[in-house]
Coordinates of C-alpha atoms (C1' of nucleotides) in Angstrom, one line a residue:
Chain A
X1 CA 0.6 -53.2 11.2
X2 CA 2.4 -49.9 10.9
X3 CA -0.7 -47.9 11.8
X4 CA -1.8 -49.4 15.1
X5 CA -0.2 -50.3 18.2
X6 CA 3.4 -49.8 17.6
X7 CA 3.8 -49.1 21.2
X8 CA 2.1 -46.8 23.6
X9 CA 4.6 -44.0 22.8
X10 CA 3.7 -43.9 19.1
X11 CA 0.0 -44.2 19.7
X12 CA 0.1 -41.3 22.1
X13 CA 2.0 -39.4 19.4
X14 CA -0.7 -39.8 16.8
X15 CA -3.4 -39.1 19.4
X16 CA -1.7 -35.8 20.4
X17 CA -1.0 -34.9 16.9
X18 CA -4.8 -35.4 16.1
X19 CA -5.8 -33.4 19.1
X20 CA -3.6 -30.6 18.0
X21 CA -5.1 -30.5 14.6
X22 CA -8.6 -30.7 15.9
X23 CA -8.0 -27.8 18.3
X24 CA -6.4 -25.8 15.5
X25 CA -9.3 -26.5 13.2
X26 CA -11.7 -25.4 16.0
X27 CA -9.8 -22.1 16.2
X28 CA -9.6 -21.8 12.6
X29 CA -13.4 -21.9 12.2
X30 CA -13.7 -19.1 14.9
X31 CA -10.8 -16.8 14.1
X32 CA -9.6 -17.7 10.7
X33 CA -6.2 -18.8 9.5
X34 CA -4.5 -15.5 10.0
X35 CA -5.1 -15.5 13.8
X36 CA -4.3 -19.2 14.3
X37 CA -1.9 -19.3 17.2
X38 CA 0.4 -22.0 18.3
X39 CA 0.4 -20.6 21.7
X40 CA -3.4 -20.5 21.9
X41 CA -3.6 -24.1 20.7
X42 CA -1.1 -25.3 23.3
X43 CA -2.9 -23.2 26.0
X44 CA -6.2 -24.7 25.2
X45 CA -4.6 -28.3 25.3
X46 CA -2.9 -27.5 28.6
X47 CA 0.6 -27.9 27.4
X48 CA 3.5 -25.7 27.0
X49 CA 3.7 -23.9 23.7
X50 CA 7.2 -25.2 23.2
X51 CA 6.0 -28.8 23.5
X52 CA 3.9 -28.3 20.6
X53 CA 7.0 -28.0 18.4
X54 CA 7.7 -31.6 18.9
X55 CA 4.7 -32.4 16.7
X56 CA 4.8 -29.5 14.1
X57 CA 8.1 -27.9 13.4
X58 CA 6.5 -24.6 12.7
X59 CA 3.2 -22.8 12.4
X60 CA 3.2 -23.2 8.6
X61 CA 3.6 -26.9 8.9
X62 CA 0.5 -27.1 11.0
X63 CA -1.2 -25.0 8.4
X64 CA 0.0 -27.4 5.8
X65 CA -1.3 -30.4 7.6
X66 CA -4.8 -28.6 7.9
X67 CA -4.6 -27.7 4.2
X68 CA -4.1 -31.5 3.3
X69 CA -6.9 -32.4 5.5
X70 CA -9.1 -29.8 4.1
X71 CA -8.5 -30.9 0.5
X72 CA -9.2 -34.6 1.6
X73 CA -12.4 -33.6 3.3
X74 CA -13.6 -31.7 0.3
X75 CA -12.6 -34.4 -2.0
X76 CA -14.6 -36.9 0.1
X77 CA -17.5 -34.6 0.0
X78 CA -17.4 -34.3 -3.7
X79 CA -17.1 -38.0 -4.1
X80 CA -20.0 -38.6 -1.7
X81 CA -22.2 -36.1 -3.6
X82 CA -21.4 -38.0 -6.8
X83 CA -22.0 -41.4 -5.3
X84 CA -25.4 -40.2 -4.0
X85 CA -26.4 -39.4 -7.6
X86 CA -24.7 -42.4 -9.1
X87 CA -27.6 -43.7 -11.0
X88 CA -28.5 -40.3 -12.6
X89 CA -27.5 -38.9 -15.9
X90 CA -24.3 -37.0 -16.3
X91 CA -25.8 -33.6 -16.0
X92 CA -27.4 -34.4 -12.8
X93 CA -24.3 -36.0 -11.4
X94 CA -22.3 -33.0 -12.5
X95 CA -24.4 -30.5 -10.7
X96 CA -24.6 -32.8 -7.7
X97 CA -20.9 -32.7 -7.4
X98 CA -20.9 -28.8 -7.9
X99 CA -23.4 -28.5 -5.1
X100 CA -21.6 -30.9 -3.0
X101 CA -18.5 -28.6 -3.2
X102 CA -20.5 -25.6 -2.6
X103 CA -22.2 -27.2 0.5
X104 CA -18.8 -28.0 2.0
X105 CA -17.5 -24.7 1.5
X106 CA -20.5 -23.0 3.0
X107 CA -20.2 -25.3 6.0
X108 CA -16.5 -24.7 6.5
X109 CA -15.8 -21.3 5.1
X110 CA -12.4 -20.9 6.9
X111 CA -11.2 -24.2 5.6
X112 CA -12.2 -23.3 2.1
X113 CA -10.3 -20.1 2.4
X114 CA -7.4 -22.0 3.5
X115 CA -7.1 -24.0 0.3
X116 CA -8.7 -21.7 -2.2
X117 CA -8.0 -18.3 -0.8
X118 CA -4.8 -16.3 -1.0
X119 CA -1.8 -18.6 -0.4
X120 CA 0.5 -17.5 2.3
X121 CA 3.2 -15.1 0.9
X122 CA 6.3 -17.0 0.3
X123 CA 4.6 -20.2 0.6
X124 CA 4.3 -22.8 -2.1
X125 CA 2.3 -25.9 -1.4
X126 CA 4.4 -28.9 -0.9
X127 CA 4.0 -31.9 -3.3
X128 CA 2.0 -33.8 -0.7
X129 CA -0.9 -31.5 -1.2
X130 CA -1.2 -32.4 -4.9
X131 CA -3.1 -35.8 -4.8
X132 CA -5.7 -34.7 -2.3
X133 CA -6.2 -31.5 -4.2
X134 CA -7.0 -33.4 -7.2
X135 CA -9.9 -35.4 -6.0
X136 CA -12.6 -33.0 -7.0
X137 CA -11.2 -32.7 -10.4
X138 CA -11.0 -36.4 -10.7
X139 CA -14.6 -36.8 -9.9
X140 CA -15.6 -34.4 -12.5
X141 CA -13.3 -35.9 -15.0
X142 CA -14.9 -39.3 -14.3
X143 CA -18.3 -37.9 -15.1
X144 CA -17.1 -36.6 -18.4
X145 CA -15.3 -39.8 -19.2
X146 CA -18.6 -41.7 -18.7
X147 CA -20.6 -39.3 -20.7
X148 CA -18.1 -39.4 -23.4
X149 CA -18.2 -43.1 -23.6
X150 CA -22.0 -43.3 -23.6
X151 CA -23.0 -40.5 -25.6
X152 CA -20.1 -38.4 -26.7
X153 CA -19.5 -34.9 -25.7
X154 CA -20.7 -31.7 -27.4
X155 CA -17.9 -29.3 -27.1
X156 CA -17.0 -26.1 -28.9
X157 CA -14.3 -26.2 -31.6
X158 CA -10.7 -25.8 -30.5
X159 CA -8.7 -22.8 -31.9
X160 CA -5.6 -24.0 -33.7
X161 CA -3.2 -22.3 -31.3
X162 CA -4.6 -24.1 -28.4
X163 CA -4.5 -27.5 -29.9
X164 CA -1.0 -28.5 -28.8
X165 CA -1.7 -27.5 -25.2
X166 CA -5.1 -29.3 -25.2
X167 CA -3.4 -32.5 -26.5
X168 CA -0.8 -32.3 -23.8
X169 CA -3.4 -31.6 -21.2
X170 CA -5.6 -34.5 -22.3
X171 CA -2.7 -36.8 -22.3
X172 CA -1.6 -35.7 -18.8
X173 CA -4.5 -36.3 -16.8
X174 CA -7.7 -37.2 -18.9
X175 CA -6.5 -39.7 -21.6
X176 CA -9.9 -40.9 -22.2
X177 CA -11.2 -37.4 -23.2
X178 CA -10.8 -35.5 -26.4
X179 CA -8.5 -32.6 -26.1
X180 CA -11.3 -30.0 -26.4
X181 CA -13.0 -31.6 -23.5
X182 CA -9.9 -31.5 -21.3
X183 CA -9.7 -27.9 -21.9
X184 CA -13.3 -27.2 -21.3
X185 CA -13.1 -29.3 -18.2
X186 CA -10.2 -27.4 -16.6
X187 CA -11.9 -24.1 -17.4
X188 CA -15.0 -25.3 -15.8
X189 CA -13.2 -26.5 -12.8
X190 CA -11.7 -23.2 -12.2
X191 CA -15.0 -21.4 -12.9
X192 CA -16.8 -23.6 -10.4
X193 CA -14.4 -22.3 -7.6
X194 CA -14.9 -18.8 -9.0
X195 CA -18.6 -19.1 -8.3
X196 CA -18.2 -20.7 -4.8
X197 CA -15.5 -18.3 -3.9
X198 CA -17.4 -15.3 -4.8
X199 CA -20.4 -16.4 -2.9
X200 CA -18.3 -17.4 0.2
X201 CA -16.2 -14.3 0.3
X202 CA -19.0 -11.9 0.1
X203 CA -18.7 -10.6 -3.6
X204 CA -22.3 -11.6 -4.2
X205 CA -23.5 -9.6 -1.1
X206 CA -25.8 -7.1 -2.7
X207 CA -25.8 -8.9 -6.0
X208 CA -27.3 -12.3 -5.7
X209 CA -29.9 -13.1 -3.1
X210 CA -31.2 -16.5 -3.9
X211 CA -27.8 -18.0 -4.1
X212 CA -28.9 -21.7 -4.1
X213 CA -31.1 -21.3 -7.1
X214 CA -28.5 -19.1 -8.9
X215 CA -25.7 -21.6 -8.1
X216 CA -27.7 -24.6 -9.3
X217 CA -28.5 -22.8 -12.6
X218 CA -24.8 -21.8 -13.0
X219 CA -23.6 -25.3 -12.3
X220 CA -26.0 -26.6 -14.9
X221 CA -24.7 -24.1 -17.5
X222 CA -21.2 -25.2 -16.6
X223 CA -22.2 -28.7 -17.4
X224 CA -23.3 -27.4 -20.9
X225 CA -20.0 -25.7 -21.4
X226 CA -18.2 -29.0 -20.9
X227 CA -20.3 -30.8 -23.4
X228 CA -22.8 -32.5 -21.1
X229 CA -26.2 -32.1 -22.8
X230 CA -29.3 -32.1 -20.5
X231 CA -31.5 -35.1 -21.0
X232 CA -34.1 -33.4 -23.2
X233 CA -33.0 -32.5 -26.7
X234 CA -31.1 -29.3 -27.1
X235 CA -31.8 -27.7 -30.4
X236 CA -34.3 -25.2 -28.8
X237 CA -31.4 -23.5 -27.3
X238 CA -29.8 -21.2 -29.9
X239 CA -32.5 -19.2 -31.4
X240 CA -34.1 -18.6 -28.1
X241 CA -33.3 -15.7 -25.8
X242 CA -34.1 -12.3 -27.2
X243 CA -33.4 -11.4 -30.7
X244 CA -33.9 -7.7 -31.0
X245 CA -34.5 -5.4 -28.2
X246 CA -37.8 -5.7 -26.5
X247 CA -37.0 -9.2 -25.4
X248 CA -38.3 -9.4 -21.8
X249 CA -40.5 -12.4 -22.8
X250 CA -37.4 -14.6 -22.6
X251 CA -37.3 -17.5 -20.6
X252 CA -40.7 -18.8 -19.6
X253 CA -40.1 -22.4 -20.7
X254 CA -38.0 -24.2 -18.0
X255 CA -35.0 -25.7 -19.3
X256 CA -35.5 -28.8 -17.4
X257 CA -33.3 -28.1 -14.5
X258 CA -36.1 -26.5 -12.7
X259 CA -38.0 -29.7 -12.4
X260 CA -36.8 -31.5 -9.3
X261 CA -37.4 -35.0 -10.6
Chain B
X1 CA -10.9 23.9 -3.4
X2 CA -11.1 21.0 -1.1
X3 CA -8.3 19.0 -2.6
X4 CA -5.4 21.3 -3.0
X5 CA -3.6 23.8 -0.7
X6 CA -5.8 23.8 2.3
X7 CA -2.8 24.8 4.1
X8 CA 0.7 23.4 4.5
X9 CA -0.5 21.3 7.4
X10 CA -3.1 19.4 5.5
X11 CA -0.9 19.0 2.5
X12 CA 1.8 17.4 4.6
X13 CA -0.8 15.1 6.0
X14 CA -2.0 13.9 2.5
X15 CA 1.6 13.5 1.5
X16 CA 2.6 11.4 4.5
X17 CA -0.6 9.4 4.0
X18 CA 0.4 8.7 0.5
X19 CA 3.9 7.9 1.5
X20 CA 2.6 5.4 4.0
X21 CA 0.4 3.7 1.5
X22 CA 3.2 3.6 -1.0
X23 CA 5.6 2.0 1.4
X24 CA 2.9 -0.5 2.6
X25 CA 2.3 -1.4 -1.0
X26 CA 5.9 -2.0 -1.5
X27 CA 6.0 -4.4 1.3
X28 CA 2.8 -6.1 0.2
X29 CA 4.5 -6.8 -3.0
X30 CA 7.4 -8.4 -1.3
X31 CA 6.0 -10.1 1.7
X32 CA 2.3 -10.4 1.2
X33 CA -0.5 -9.0 3.2
X34 CA -0.1 -11.4 6.1
X35 CA 3.3 -10.0 7.0
X36 CA 2.5 -6.4 6.3
X37 CA 3.8 -4.7 9.6
X38 CA 3.0 -1.2 10.8
X39 CA 6.3 -1.1 12.6
X40 CA 8.3 -2.1 9.5
X41 CA 6.5 0.6 7.4
X42 CA 7.2 3.2 10.1
X43 CA 10.8 2.0 10.4
X44 CA 11.3 2.4 6.6
X45 CA 9.8 5.9 6.6
X46 CA 12.0 6.9 9.6
X47 CA 9.2 7.6 12.0
X48 CA 8.1 6.1 15.1
X49 CA 5.5 3.3 14.8
X50 CA 3.2 5.2 17.1
X51 CA 3.2 8.2 14.8
X52 CA 1.7 6.1 12.1
X53 CA -1.5 5.7 14.1
X54 CA -2.2 9.4 13.5
X55 CA -2.9 8.4 9.8
X56 CA -4.3 5.0 10.1
X57 CA -6.1 4.0 13.3
X58 CA -5.2 0.4 12.8
X59 CA -3.5 -2.0 10.7
X60 CA -6.8 -3.2 9.3
X61 CA -7.6 0.3 8.2
X62 CA -4.4 0.6 6.3
X63 CA -5.3 -2.6 4.7
X64 CA -8.7 -1.3 3.8
X65 CA -7.1 1.8 2.2
X66 CA -4.9 -0.5 0.1
X67 CA -7.9 -2.6 -0.8
X68 CA -9.8 0.3 -2.1
X69 CA -6.9 1.5 -4.1
X70 CA -6.5 -1.9 -5.6
X71 CA -10.0 -2.2 -6.6
X72 CA -9.7 1.2 -8.3
X73 CA -6.5 0.3 -9.9
X74 CA -8.0 -2.9 -11.2
X75 CA -11.1 -1.0 -12.3
X76 CA -9.1 1.6 -14.2
X77 CA -7.0 -1.3 -15.9
X78 CA -10.3 -2.9 -17.1
X79 CA -11.6 0.3 -18.3
X80 CA -8.4 1.1 -20.2
X81 CA -8.3 -2.4 -21.7
X82 CA -12.0 -1.8 -22.8
X83 CA -11.2 1.6 -24.3
X84 CA -8.2 0.3 -26.1
X85 CA -10.6 -2.1 -28.0
X86 CA -13.4 0.5 -28.3
X87 CA -14.0 0.3 -31.9
X88 CA -14.1 -3.6 -32.0
X89 CA -17.1 -6.0 -31.7
X90 CA -18.6 -7.0 -28.3
X91 CA -16.7 -10.4 -28.2
X92 CA -13.4 -8.6 -28.8
X93 CA -14.1 -6.0 -26.3
X94 CA -15.2 -8.6 -23.7
X95 CA -12.0 -10.7 -24.1
X96 CA -10.0 -7.5 -23.9
X97 CA -11.4 -6.6 -20.6
X98 CA -10.9 -10.3 -19.4
X99 CA -7.3 -10.1 -20.5
X100 CA -6.9 -6.8 -18.9
X101 CA -8.0 -8.1 -15.6
X102 CA -5.7 -11.0 -16.0
X103 CA -2.8 -8.8 -16.8
X104 CA -3.4 -6.6 -13.9
X105 CA -3.6 -9.6 -11.5
X106 CA -0.4 -11.2 -12.9
X107 CA 1.4 -8.0 -12.4
X108 CA 0.2 -7.4 -8.9
X109 CA -0.4 -10.8 -7.3
X110 CA -0.4 -9.7 -3.8
X111 CA -2.8 -6.8 -4.5
X112 CA -5.1 -9.3 -6.3
X113 CA -5.0 -11.6 -3.3
X114 CA -5.8 -8.7 -1.1
X115 CA -9.1 -8.1 -2.8
X116 CA -10.1 -11.5 -4.3
X117 CA -8.4 -13.8 -1.8
X118 CA -9.5 -14.9 1.5
X119 CA -10.9 -11.9 3.5
X120 CA -9.5 -11.4 6.9
X121 CA -11.2 -13.2 9.7
X122 CA -13.8 -11.1 11.4
X123 CA -13.4 -8.5 8.8
X124 CA -16.2 -7.4 6.5
X125 CA -15.4 -4.9 3.9
X126 CA -16.9 -1.4 4.7
X127 CA -19.4 0.2 2.3
X128 CA -16.8 2.4 0.8
X129 CA -15.2 -0.6 -1.1
X130 CA -18.4 -1.2 -2.9
X131 CA -18.3 1.3 -5.8
X132 CA -14.6 0.7 -6.7
X133 CA -15.3 -3.0 -6.6
X134 CA -18.0 -2.6 -9.1
X135 CA -16.0 -1.0 -11.8
X136 CA -15.0 -4.2 -13.5
X137 CA -18.6 -5.5 -13.5
X138 CA -19.8 -2.2 -14.9
X139 CA -17.5 -2.4 -17.8
X140 CA -18.7 -5.8 -18.6
X141 CA -22.3 -4.8 -18.2
X142 CA -21.6 -1.9 -20.6
X143 CA -20.4 -4.3 -23.3
X144 CA -23.5 -6.5 -22.9
X145 CA -25.8 -3.4 -23.0
X146 CA -24.3 -2.2 -26.2
X147 CA -24.4 -5.6 -27.7
X148 CA -28.0 -6.2 -26.7
X149 CA -29.0 -2.8 -28.2
X150 CA -27.2 -3.5 -31.5
X151 CA -27.7 -7.2 -32.1
X152 CA -29.5 -8.7 -29.2
X153 CA -28.2 -11.4 -26.9
X154 CA -28.2 -15.2 -27.3
X155 CA -28.7 -16.5 -23.9
X156 CA -29.8 -19.9 -22.6
X157 CA -33.5 -20.1 -21.3
X158 CA -34.1 -19.1 -17.7
X159 CA -35.6 -21.8 -15.3
X160 CA -38.8 -20.7 -13.8
X161 CA -37.6 -20.9 -10.3
X162 CA -34.8 -18.5 -11.0
X163 CA -37.0 -15.9 -12.8
X164 CA -37.9 -13.7 -9.8
X165 CA -34.3 -13.5 -8.7
X166 CA -33.2 -12.7 -12.3
X167 CA -35.7 -10.0 -12.6
X168 CA -34.7 -8.4 -9.4
X169 CA -31.0 -8.6 -10.4
X170 CA -31.7 -6.9 -13.8
X171 CA -33.6 -4.2 -12.1
X172 CA -30.9 -3.6 -9.5
X173 CA -27.8 -3.1 -11.5
X174 CA -28.5 -3.9 -15.3
X175 CA -31.9 -2.3 -16.1
X176 CA -31.1 -2.3 -19.9
X177 CA -30.5 -6.1 -20.0
X178 CA -32.9 -8.9 -20.0
X179 CA -33.2 -10.9 -16.8
X180 CA -31.5 -14.0 -18.4
X181 CA -28.6 -11.8 -19.4
X182 CA -28.2 -10.3 -16.0
X183 CA -27.9 -13.8 -14.5
X184 CA -25.5 -15.0 -17.1
X185 CA -23.4 -11.9 -16.6
X186 CA -23.1 -12.3 -12.8
X187 CA -22.0 -16.0 -13.3
X188 CA -19.5 -15.1 -16.0
X189 CA -18.1 -12.3 -13.7
X190 CA -17.5 -14.7 -11.0
X191 CA -16.2 -17.5 -13.3
X192 CA -13.8 -14.9 -14.8
X193 CA -12.1 -14.4 -11.4
X194 CA -12.2 -18.2 -10.8
X195 CA -10.0 -18.5 -13.9
X196 CA -7.6 -15.6 -12.9
X197 CA -7.4 -16.8 -9.2
X198 CA -6.7 -20.4 -10.2
X199 CA -3.8 -19.3 -12.4
X200 CA -2.5 -16.8 -9.8
X201 CA -2.7 -19.0 -6.8
X202 CA -0.9 -22.0 -8.4
X203 CA -3.9 -24.3 -8.9
X204 CA -2.9 -24.5 -12.6
X205 CA 0.7 -25.4 -11.7
X206 CA 1.1 -28.8 -13.3
X207 CA -2.2 -28.5 -15.3
X208 CA -2.1 -25.7 -17.6
X209 CA 1.2 -24.6 -19.3
X210 CA 0.3 -22.2 -22.0
X211 CA -1.9 -20.0 -19.9
X212 CA -2.1 -17.1 -22.1
X213 CA -3.6 -19.1 -24.8
X214 CA -5.9 -21.1 -22.5
X215 CA -7.2 -17.9 -20.9
X216 CA -8.0 -16.3 -24.2
X217 CA -9.9 -19.3 -25.2
X218 CA -11.7 -19.5 -21.8
X219 CA -12.6 -15.8 -22.0
X220 CA -13.9 -16.2 -25.4
X221 CA -16.1 -19.1 -24.3
X222 CA -17.3 -16.9 -21.4
X223 CA -18.3 -14.3 -23.9
X224 CA -20.5 -17.0 -25.6
X225 CA -22.1 -18.0 -22.3
X226 CA -23.3 -14.3 -21.7
X227 CA -24.9 -14.3 -25.2
X228 CA -22.2 -12.5 -27.1
X229 CA -22.0 -14.3 -30.5
X230 CA -18.8 -14.2 -32.3
X231 CA -18.8 -13.0 -35.9
X232 CA -19.6 -16.0 -38.0
X233 CA -16.5 -16.8 -39.9
X234 CA -16.0 -20.5 -41.0
X235 CA -12.4 -20.9 -40.5
X236 CA -10.0 -23.8 -40.6
X237 CA -10.2 -24.7 -37.0
X238 CA -13.5 -26.5 -36.8
X239 CA -15.2 -29.8 -36.5
X240 CA -12.7 -31.2 -34.0
X241 CA -14.6 -31.3 -30.8
X242 CA -14.7 -34.9 -30.1
X243 CA -15.5 -37.3 -32.8
X244 CA -17.1 -39.5 -30.2
X245 CA -20.3 -41.2 -31.0
X246 CA -23.1 -38.9 -31.5
X247 CA -21.1 -35.8 -31.5
X248 CA -24.2 -33.5 -32.2
X249 CA -24.0 -30.2 -33.7
X250 CA -21.2 -28.6 -31.5
X251 CA -22.7 -25.3 -31.1
X252 CA -21.9 -22.6 -33.6
X253 CA -19.0 -21.7 -35.7
X254 CA -15.4 -21.0 -34.8
X255 CA -14.7 -18.6 -32.0
X256 CA -12.4 -16.6 -34.1
X257 CA -9.9 -16.2 -31.2
X258 CA -7.3 -18.2 -33.0
X259 CA -6.5 -15.5 -35.4
X260 CA -3.6 -13.5 -34.1
X261 CA -4.7 -10.1 -35.0
Chain C
dC1 C1' 19.8 -52.9 33.4
dA2 C1' 21.9 -49.1 31.1
dC3 C1' 21.6 -46.0 27.6
dA4 C1' 19.8 -43.1 23.9
dA5 C1' 16.0 -41.1 22.0
dA6 C1' 11.7 -38.8 22.6
dC7 C1' 9.4 -35.7 25.5
dG8 C1' 7.4 -31.6 28.5
dA9 C1' 8.3 -27.4 30.9
dG10 C1' 10.3 -23.2 31.5
dA11 C1' 12.9 -19.0 30.4
dG12 C1' 14.1 -16.1 27.0
dC13 C1' 14.8 -13.4 22.3
dG14 C1' 13.0 -10.4 18.9
dG15 C1' 9.0 -8.6 16.8
dC16 C1' 4.3 -7.5 16.6
dG17 C1' -0.3 -4.3 17.2
dC18 C1' -1.7 -0.9 20.0
dT19 C1' -2.0 2.6 24.0
dC20 C1' -0.7 6.3 26.9
dT21 C1' 1.9 10.0 28.2
dT22 C1' 5.0 13.6 27.3
dG23 C1' 6.9 17.5 25.0
dC24 C1' 7.2 20.4 20.8
dG25 C1' 6.2 23.4 16.7
dC26 C1' 2.7 25.4 13.8
dC27 C1' -1.9 27.5 13.2
dG28 C1' -5.4 30.9 13.8
dC29 C1' -7.4 34.5 16.8
dC30 C1' -7.5 38.5 19.5
Chain D
dG1 C1' 2.6 40.3 17.5
dG2 C1' 1.9 37.6 21.2
dC3 C1' -0.5 33.5 22.7
dG4 C1' -3.5 29.6 23.6
dG5 C1' -4.7 25.3 21.6
dC6 C1' -4.3 21.7 18.6
dG7 C1' -2.0 18.5 15.7
dC8 C1' 1.9 16.0 15.9
dA9 C1' 6.1 12.8 16.7
dA10 C1' 8.4 10.2 20.0
dG11 C1' 9.3 7.0 23.8
dA12 C1' 7.9 3.7 27.2
dG13 C1' 5.3 -0.1 27.9
dC14 C1' 1.6 -4.0 27.8
dG15 C1' 0.4 -8.4 26.2
dC16 C1' 0.6 -11.3 22.4
dC17 C1' 3.1 -13.9 18.9
dG18 C1' 6.7 -17.6 16.6
dC19 C1' 10.5 -19.8 17.8
dT20 C1' 14.9 -21.6 20.3
dC21 C1' 17.6 -23.5 23.9
dT22 C1' 18.3 -25.8 28.0
dC23 C1' 17.3 -29.1 31.4
dG24 C1' 15.2 -32.7 33.9
dT25 C1' 12.1 -36.7 33.0
dT26 C1' 10.0 -40.6 30.7
dT27 C1' 10.2 -44.6 27.8
dG28 C1' 11.3 -48.0 24.5
dT29 C1' 15.4 -51.0 23.4
dG30 C1' 19.8 -53.6 23.0

DNA sequence: CACAAACGAGAGCGGCGCTCTTGCGCCGCC
DNA sequence: GGCGGCGCAAGAGCGCCGCTCTCGTTTGTG
C-alpha cells in the first residue's frame, strides 16, 4: 500500500526522483563521478537547479543513492549469474559468479568505480549501503556453505594467531563455515575485486591481453584457495609445475577448466 | 650537469615546482584528490593562481605529477621492504614486500587512492607513469626469479587455452620465469592490491578486525599461489582446516607465518 | 473552504579551472 | 655596460559549479 498511489503528488515525487537518478547515471557513464553536476542534470531535465535540492539535499546524497543502486545492481547480477549455473558443481558456480561480477563491471565501469574505486575524501558510506554491498559476498558464502555441506572444504591450515579472528569472522557472517574457510573466503572476495579493478582501471594494459581467459583461470584458482576442489581428483597438483630449472614443459595437461562442458 | 645549477632562474623554477607539489600533497592528504584546488595551493603559497599555470599547465598535469611521485614512493617502499629481508627465504621476502606495500598504503591513503583508485573520467595515464608503476611488480618478479633459479616453483597447471597468452606474458616481462608462473604472478599482483584496497577503502569495516594478522596470512597464501613453498616445518598449528566430511589432504604443511620472528 | 506543506523558479554568494593581458625583473648578447 | 627579449607574477574576467534564500504557486487535508 505504501508504495503505490499514495496520491498524485507522491507518485510524481518518486517518478521525478527516478528520472533524476536515471539522468545522473547517464552522465555518470559519460563523464564519470567527478564531473557529475547537479546543474547539468537539472538542465537536462528542464528544471531549475535549485528545484533538484527538493529531492536530494546535496550532490553527495545523489551519489549515495547511485552507490546503493549500483551495489544492488551488481548484487543482482551476481545472483543471476549464480542461478544460471545452479545445477553445476561448486567450482563452476563460483567461477560463474566471478565472471558475472566481471561482466557487470566491464559493462558499467563508472558505476563500478563509484563503489569500488576511491571513496570520496571525507565521505564514509552510510549504513544503508551495507546490506546491498553484501550481496555478492553472500552469494559466494552460499556456494561455500553448500560445498562444505556436500563434500567438505579443503583449506590451508590456520596459523594460531589468526584463529580468534577467524572464529569471530565465521560467527559473524558465515556460521555454517569452518573458521579457516571464512578467512579464505574474505581474502578471495577482496582478491576477486583486485582482479576486476586492475583490469578495469587499466593496470593490465600492456600486461594481460586475453583478459577473458586470464580471468577465468584466475577465478578458478581463487576457487581452489577457498577450498573448492575441481571435479576431477586433485592429487596431480602439487608435484607438477617445474621442479628444477629447465621447466618450460609445464602445463600441457589441461586442468579441466579449459573444457567448456 | 643537467640537474644542478643551470642558473639561478632554473633552480628557482625547480624549487617552486617542488614547493607546489609539496603543498598539493599536503592538501591531498587532508581533503583528497577530488578537492585538490589549484587556487588553494596558490593561496597557501602566497602567489596568484594564474602564476601556478607557469609550472603545471592544468590541474590534471599536477595530478599526474603527483601520481608519478606516488608510484615512485610506493616502489621505493617495496624495494626497501624487500632489501630489509634480503637474506631470508623467498616466502619471507614475498610477504615482506606485501606488507611493505600495505604499510605504505595505510600511511598515505589518499596517495594510494590516487594511483589505485578510480582513474579520473576521460583521463588515461600517460606513458611516463608506466615505469614507476612497474617497480612493485618488478620486485615481486625478482623474488620469483630467484626462487625459481634456486628451488624451482610449484605452480598449478596451465589450461591449454591460456598457454599462448602465458607464453607471451612471460616473454614480455618475465623471461626467466615459466609461463605458468608469469600468469600466477600477475594474478597475485592484482590480488595483493585487492586486499590492500579493500582494507583501505573500508570494505573490511565490519568484516575484518585484526587486519594486520589477516593480511599477513593472506600474503602468505598469495606466496603459495605463485609457487613459493614455505619451509616445511610441522608446527603446532595444523590439521584444523575444516573437519567436515571428506576433508582431503589440505595442501601442504603449515605456512610458518604464525611464528612471531 | 481555508490553511499548511510541498514545490518550482529565480537571483545570488563564494569558489573553481582556466585564459588573456599587462607590466616587471633577470638573462645573455653585442 | 647597455639593451633587447624572455620568463615570470599579477590582475581581471569568463563560464561553470554547489548551495541558499526568497517568493509565488500548487496541492493535499482538516
